[in-house]
Short mmCIF file of C-alpha atoms and ligand atoms in Angstrom, two decimals:
data_model
loop_
_atom_site.label_atom_id
_atom_site.label_comp_id
_atom_site.label_asym_id
_atom_site.label_seq_id
_atom_site.Cartn_x
_atom_site.Cartn_y
_atom_site.Cartn_z
CA MET A 100 -0.02 -0.01 -0.32
CA PRO A 101 1.44 3.19 -0.57
CA ASP A 102 2.40 5.60 2.06
CA PRO A 103 -0.62 8.12 2.51
CA ALA A 104 0.17 11.49 1.38
CA PRO A 105 1.80 13.68 4.05
CA ALA A 106 -0.49 16.33 5.70
CA ILE A 107 0.29 19.65 4.22
CA SER A 108 0.37 22.40 7.49
CA PRO A 109 -0.33 25.75 7.13
CA PRO A 110 2.76 28.00 7.02
CA PRO A 111 3.88 29.52 10.52
CA HIS A 112 1.83 32.62 11.75
CA ARG A 113 4.51 35.08 11.09
CA GLY A 114 4.39 38.96 11.23
CA ARG A 115 7.20 41.96 11.09
CA PHE A 116 7.89 45.43 12.00
CA ALA A 117 9.23 47.37 9.18
CA PRO A 118 10.70 51.04 10.27
CA SER A 119 12.33 53.53 7.63
CA PRO A 120 15.60 54.66 9.29
CA THR A 121 14.24 58.24 8.98
CA GLY A 122 14.63 59.18 12.36
CA ASP A 123 14.36 57.62 15.96
CA LEU A 124 11.72 55.41 17.21
CA HIS A 125 8.59 57.14 18.25
CA ALA A 126 5.27 56.92 19.83
CA GLY A 127 3.78 56.56 16.53
CA SER A 128 6.30 53.69 15.15
CA LEU A 129 6.00 52.10 18.69
CA LEU A 130 2.38 51.77 18.16
CA ALA A 131 3.17 49.79 15.31
CA ALA A 132 6.14 47.82 16.86
CA LEU A 133 4.02 46.95 19.48
CA GLY A 134 0.69 46.14 17.77
CA SER A 135 2.27 43.90 15.39
CA TRP A 136 4.34 42.13 17.77
CA LEU A 137 1.45 41.42 19.99
CA CYS A 138 -0.27 39.86 16.98
CA ALA A 139 2.36 37.64 16.05
CA ARG A 140 2.78 36.33 19.78
CA SER A 141 -0.74 36.25 20.64
CA ALA A 142 -1.25 33.88 17.59
CA GLY A 143 1.83 31.64 18.81
CA GLY A 144 3.67 33.20 15.65
CA GLU A 145 7.03 34.75 15.18
CA TRP A 146 8.14 38.51 14.38
CA LEU A 147 10.51 39.75 12.29
CA VAL A 148 12.24 43.16 12.01
CA ARG A 149 13.05 44.83 8.40
CA ILE A 150 15.17 47.88 8.16
CA GLU A 151 13.33 49.56 4.69
CA ASP A 152 16.10 51.64 3.69
CA VAL A 153 15.54 51.75 -0.09
CA ASP A 154 14.90 55.58 0.24
CA ARG A 155 18.68 56.27 0.74
CA PRO A 156 18.31 59.95 -0.18
CA ARG A 157 15.62 60.21 3.09
CA GLU A 158 17.72 57.92 5.64
CA VAL A 159 19.24 59.49 8.38
CA PRO A 160 22.41 58.07 9.51
CA GLY A 161 22.79 55.87 12.51
CA ALA A 162 18.94 55.94 12.60
CA ALA A 163 18.54 52.23 11.96
CA GLU A 164 20.76 51.22 14.81
CA ARG A 165 18.99 53.58 17.05
CA GLN A 166 15.50 51.87 16.54
CA LEU A 167 17.32 48.53 16.78
CA ALA A 168 18.81 49.48 20.17
CA THR A 169 15.48 50.99 21.44
CA LEU A 170 13.16 48.03 20.13
CA HIS A 171 15.65 45.82 22.21
CA ALA A 172 15.30 47.90 25.38
CA CYS A 173 11.66 47.61 24.76
CA GLY A 174 11.91 43.86 24.98
CA LEU A 175 10.89 43.55 21.15
CA VAL A 176 13.41 41.43 19.98
CA PRO A 177 12.69 39.69 16.50
CA ASP A 178 13.13 36.04 15.89
CA GLY A 179 15.54 35.91 13.08
CA PRO A 180 18.17 38.26 11.67
CA VAL A 181 17.28 41.65 10.86
CA LEU A 182 16.68 42.04 7.02
CA ARG A 183 17.93 45.20 5.65
CA GLN A 184 16.42 46.47 2.24
CA SER A 185 19.77 48.00 1.10
CA GLY A 186 20.82 44.45 0.50
CA ARG A 187 18.16 43.38 -1.63
CA GLY A 188 18.85 44.65 -4.88
CA ASN A 189 19.37 41.16 -6.50
CA ALA A 190 15.87 40.10 -5.52
CA TYR A 191 14.30 43.28 -6.42
CA ARG A 192 15.65 43.53 -9.98
CA ALA A 193 14.72 39.45 -10.75
CA ALA A 194 11.14 40.66 -9.70
CA LEU A 195 11.24 43.58 -11.79
CA ASP A 196 12.69 41.46 -14.84
CA ARG A 197 9.67 39.22 -14.38
CA LEU A 198 7.26 41.71 -14.25
CA LEU A 199 8.75 43.34 -17.65
CA ALA A 200 8.66 39.96 -19.30
CA GLN A 201 5.37 39.47 -18.86
CA GLY A 202 4.27 42.83 -20.07
CA ASP A 203 3.44 44.06 -16.77
CA ALA A 204 5.93 46.67 -16.40
CA PHE A 205 7.44 49.24 -18.83
CA HIS A 206 10.00 51.92 -19.12
CA CYS A 207 8.57 55.52 -18.58
CA HIS A 208 10.34 58.53 -19.73
CA CYS A 209 7.16 60.91 -18.19
CA SER A 210 8.02 63.58 -15.69
CA ARG A 211 6.13 65.31 -13.00
CA ALA A 212 5.24 68.16 -15.01
CA ASP A 213 4.20 65.57 -18.05
CA LEU A 214 1.44 64.19 -15.51
CA ALA A 215 0.40 67.35 -13.89
CA ALA A 216 -2.74 67.50 -16.57
CA THR A 217 -4.02 63.91 -14.70
CA GLY A 218 -3.36 65.14 -11.16
CA GLY A 219 0.14 62.93 -11.11
CA VAL A 220 -2.08 59.81 -11.96
CA HIS A 221 -0.15 57.98 -15.16
CA LEU A 222 -3.02 56.74 -17.75
CA HIS A 223 -0.31 56.15 -20.18
CA CYS A 224 3.04 57.83 -21.41
CA VAL A 225 2.75 61.36 -22.62
CA ALA A 226 6.21 62.23 -22.30
CA HIS A 227 7.87 64.21 -25.34
CA ARG A 228 11.38 63.73 -24.66
CA ARG A 229 13.35 60.42 -23.81
CA ARG A 230 14.99 60.47 -20.66
CA PRO A 231 18.34 59.01 -20.09
CA ASP A 232 17.38 57.68 -16.87
CA PRO A 233 13.58 56.33 -17.33
CA ALA A 234 11.51 55.05 -14.48
CA VAL A 235 10.08 51.49 -14.62
CA ARG A 236 6.23 51.88 -13.76
CA PHE A 237 3.70 48.73 -13.19
CA ARG A 238 0.98 48.78 -15.75
CA VAL A 239 -2.49 48.74 -14.28
CA ARG A 240 -5.15 47.49 -16.66
CA PRO A 241 -8.15 49.56 -17.51
CA ARG A 242 -10.81 48.92 -14.63
CA THR A 243 -8.56 47.32 -11.87
CA ARG A 244 -10.54 47.56 -8.44
CA ILE A 245 -8.78 45.55 -5.71
CA GLY A 246 -10.79 45.07 -2.26
CA PHE A 247 -9.62 43.21 0.97
CA GLN A 248 -11.15 42.79 4.48
CA ASP A 249 -8.54 44.73 6.97
CA ARG A 250 -8.75 43.47 10.66
CA VAL A 251 -9.58 46.80 11.93
CA GLN A 252 -10.55 49.21 9.29
CA GLY A 253 -12.88 46.68 7.66
CA TRP A 254 -13.80 46.16 3.92
CA PHE A 255 -11.34 48.60 1.88
CA GLU A 256 -11.94 48.95 -1.90
CA GLN A 257 -9.57 50.75 -4.44
CA ASP A 258 -9.98 51.59 -8.07
CA VAL A 259 -6.54 51.28 -8.63
CA SER A 260 -6.64 52.49 -12.15
CA ARG A 261 -8.55 55.58 -11.62
CA GLU A 262 -6.95 56.66 -8.25
CA VAL A 263 -3.60 55.63 -8.50
CA GLY A 264 -2.51 54.59 -12.24
CA ASP A 265 0.54 52.98 -13.40
CA PHE A 266 2.83 53.23 -10.23
CA VAL A 267 6.60 53.25 -10.15
CA LEU A 268 8.70 50.07 -9.36
CA LEU A 269 12.19 51.66 -10.16
CA ARG A 270 12.26 55.39 -9.62
CA ALA A 271 14.44 57.63 -11.95
CA ASP A 272 17.13 57.97 -9.88
CA GLY A 273 17.62 54.49 -9.43
CA CYS A 274 16.20 53.82 -5.84
CA TRP A 275 13.81 50.67 -5.63
CA ALA A 276 9.94 52.11 -4.89
CA TYR A 277 8.73 50.96 -1.62
CA GLN A 278 5.62 49.03 -3.09
CA LEU A 279 7.70 46.33 -5.10
CA ALA A 280 10.50 46.12 -2.09
CA VAL A 281 7.68 45.37 0.53
CA VAL A 282 5.87 43.00 -1.45
CA VAL A 283 9.25 40.82 -2.34
CA ASP A 284 10.12 41.09 1.11
CA ASP A 285 7.15 40.12 2.52
CA ALA A 286 7.26 37.16 0.50
CA ALA A 287 10.89 36.05 1.26
CA GLN A 288 10.21 36.52 4.92
CA GLY A 289 7.12 34.41 4.91
CA VAL A 290 5.33 37.13 6.41
CA THR A 291 1.40 35.55 6.50
CA GLU A 292 0.32 39.09 8.20
CA VAL A 293 1.03 42.59 7.80
CA VAL A 294 0.23 44.83 11.11
CA ARG A 295 1.27 48.53 10.22
CA GLY A 296 0.07 51.97 10.41
CA ALA A 297 -3.30 52.96 8.50
CA ASP A 298 -1.21 55.55 6.22
CA LEU A 299 -0.35 52.35 4.40
CA LEU A 300 -4.19 51.49 3.69
CA ASP A 301 -4.33 52.47 0.49
CA SER A 302 -1.05 51.11 -0.69
CA THR A 303 -2.13 47.69 0.22
CA PRO A 304 -4.29 47.07 -3.26
CA ARG A 305 -1.23 47.97 -5.20
CA GLN A 306 1.09 45.37 -3.20
CA MET A 307 -1.98 43.15 -4.07
CA LEU A 308 -1.58 43.76 -7.66
CA LEU A 309 2.04 43.08 -7.66
CA GLN A 310 1.63 39.73 -5.19
CA ARG A 311 -1.05 38.32 -8.02
CA ALA A 312 1.55 39.05 -11.22
CA LEU A 313 4.19 37.73 -9.06
CA GLY A 314 2.50 34.66 -8.16
CA LEU A 315 3.20 35.56 -4.30
CA PRO A 316 0.94 34.78 -1.69
CA THR A 317 -1.24 37.83 -0.10
CA PRO A 318 -0.88 38.07 3.65
CA ALA A 319 -3.82 39.23 6.08
CA TYR A 320 -3.81 42.81 6.73
CA LEU A 321 -4.50 44.41 9.75
CA HIS A 322 -3.66 48.36 9.91
CA LEU A 323 -3.60 50.52 13.06
CA PRO A 324 -4.62 53.53 13.71
CA LEU A 325 -2.68 56.63 13.17
CA LEU A 326 -1.19 58.83 16.15
CA ARG A 327 -2.04 62.31 14.61
CA GLY A 328 -1.43 65.83 16.18
CA ARG A 329 -3.96 68.63 16.40
CA ASP A 330 -3.54 69.58 13.10
CA GLY A 331 -4.63 66.38 11.43
CA ARG A 332 -1.10 65.38 10.36
CA LYS A 333 0.75 62.09 11.21
CA LEU A 334 2.74 62.44 14.24
CA SER A 335 6.50 62.48 13.31
CA LYS A 336 9.50 62.11 14.81
CA SER A 337 9.64 65.83 16.22
CA GLU A 338 7.01 65.23 18.13
CA ALA A 339 7.26 66.40 21.96
CA ASP A 340 4.97 65.10 24.35
CA LEU A 341 6.21 61.48 24.40
CA PRO A 342 9.75 60.96 23.95
CA LEU A 343 10.54 57.39 24.33
CA ASP A 344 13.24 56.79 26.92
CA PRO A 345 15.21 53.73 25.98
CA GLY A 346 16.50 53.95 29.29
CA ASP A 347 12.68 53.50 30.76
CA PRO A 348 10.69 52.30 28.12
CA LEU A 349 7.89 51.10 30.27
CA PRO A 350 5.69 54.42 30.14
CA SER A 351 5.64 54.47 26.33
CA LEU A 352 4.52 50.82 26.29
CA GLN A 353 1.71 51.19 28.28
CA LEU A 354 0.47 54.13 26.60
CA ALA A 355 0.84 52.16 23.27
CA TRP A 356 -0.90 49.35 24.88
CA GLN A 357 -3.64 51.88 26.35
CA ARG A 358 -3.97 53.17 22.37
CA LEU A 359 -4.48 49.69 21.08
CA GLY A 360 -8.01 49.93 23.44
CA GLN A 361 -6.36 47.08 25.55
CA ALA A 362 -7.62 46.79 28.97
CA ALA A 363 -5.21 47.99 31.91
CA LEU A 364 -3.12 44.93 32.93
CA ALA A 365 -2.30 44.78 36.43
CA LEU A 366 1.33 44.11 36.93
CA PRO A 367 3.68 44.07 39.90
CA SER A 368 5.76 46.72 41.22
CA GLY A 369 8.85 47.19 39.84
CA ALA A 370 7.81 45.13 36.30
CA GLY A 371 10.11 45.61 33.84
CA PRO A 372 9.48 45.58 29.81
CA GLU A 373 9.65 41.70 29.67
CA ALA A 374 7.11 41.36 32.48
CA PHE A 375 4.84 43.87 30.66
CA LEU A 376 4.86 42.16 27.39
CA ASP A 377 4.29 38.55 28.82
CA ALA A 378 1.26 39.90 30.40
CA ALA A 379 0.15 41.84 27.51
CA ALA A 380 0.58 38.92 24.97
CA ALA A 381 -1.62 37.03 27.23
CA HIS A 382 -4.60 39.52 27.50
CA PHE A 383 -4.24 40.98 23.89
CA ASP A 384 -7.34 40.79 22.19
CA ALA A 385 -7.14 42.51 18.46
CA ARG A 386 -11.01 42.70 18.24
CA ARG A 387 -10.27 45.94 20.71
CA ILE A 388 -7.98 47.82 18.43
CA PRO A 389 -10.03 51.23 17.49
CA ARG A 390 -10.22 52.60 13.96
CA SER A 391 -9.15 55.68 14.80
CA LEU A 392 -7.52 57.79 17.83
CA PRO A 393 -8.01 61.44 19.12
CA PRO A 394 -5.52 63.48 17.92
CA VAL A 395 -2.63 64.17 20.37
CA ASP A 396 -0.62 67.16 21.40
CA GLY A 397 2.69 67.46 19.38
ZN1 LIG B 155 5.14 57.12 -19.00
#
């Protein structure tokens, strides 16, 4: 008798936190770090960290190391080596070559000024001049609508062809675009659930299009509420109200926990970040995460 077919087990739950090294970790990024860690841990899964340093012009020297040191001080230690996008050019090139060969990507000579008439949305090439350094764009077919069920924000749908248009994969300055890098890396790291700030909600349909074109799985998505200042803008590293003190991270962790809508934890006196995280993972309930947060002073 032939051996029975081996049971196919589902891939392990794996989450990630992927900061850009454009400044120190602040209350907004800690919310994403803690939220993604809690989702992974409470599901018995793994948690990875990736440094999204493809945008070299925006990078602040030393920021990545300080971010990693702060995560460590918070007790948020990844379950594997930290991946840096700056070393992943070959993987992005392979994905780009595949998209070009499939006819899903094309070289584009349009400038920002060329696209002014369509509000920056690239519907088709309108450049009159050939540039020495063309960008590469993903071709979005007409009437491309993508929707998905977000675990916090609910159903989100976007007409990518009309609202976004053909989007950049490789910039004219030679930098890889965020959308391509994130899709290639989430797949390479085996990420099954993406937990990140809601400012990236409207990037998700683009990333799903790329996953389909590259034959990659689509992870589950959970977009956390954004921390905004009173001016409505996303809180930046310049925020003044909550400096994250790596020497005493517990108050910042507890505030992030509260902002995730979670019930107060009873901690023994003198408890450190590790004791807090143990209790938090045991009591975390993703259904309590609010869709939005009141503005904070910053
Ligand atoms: Zn063009």
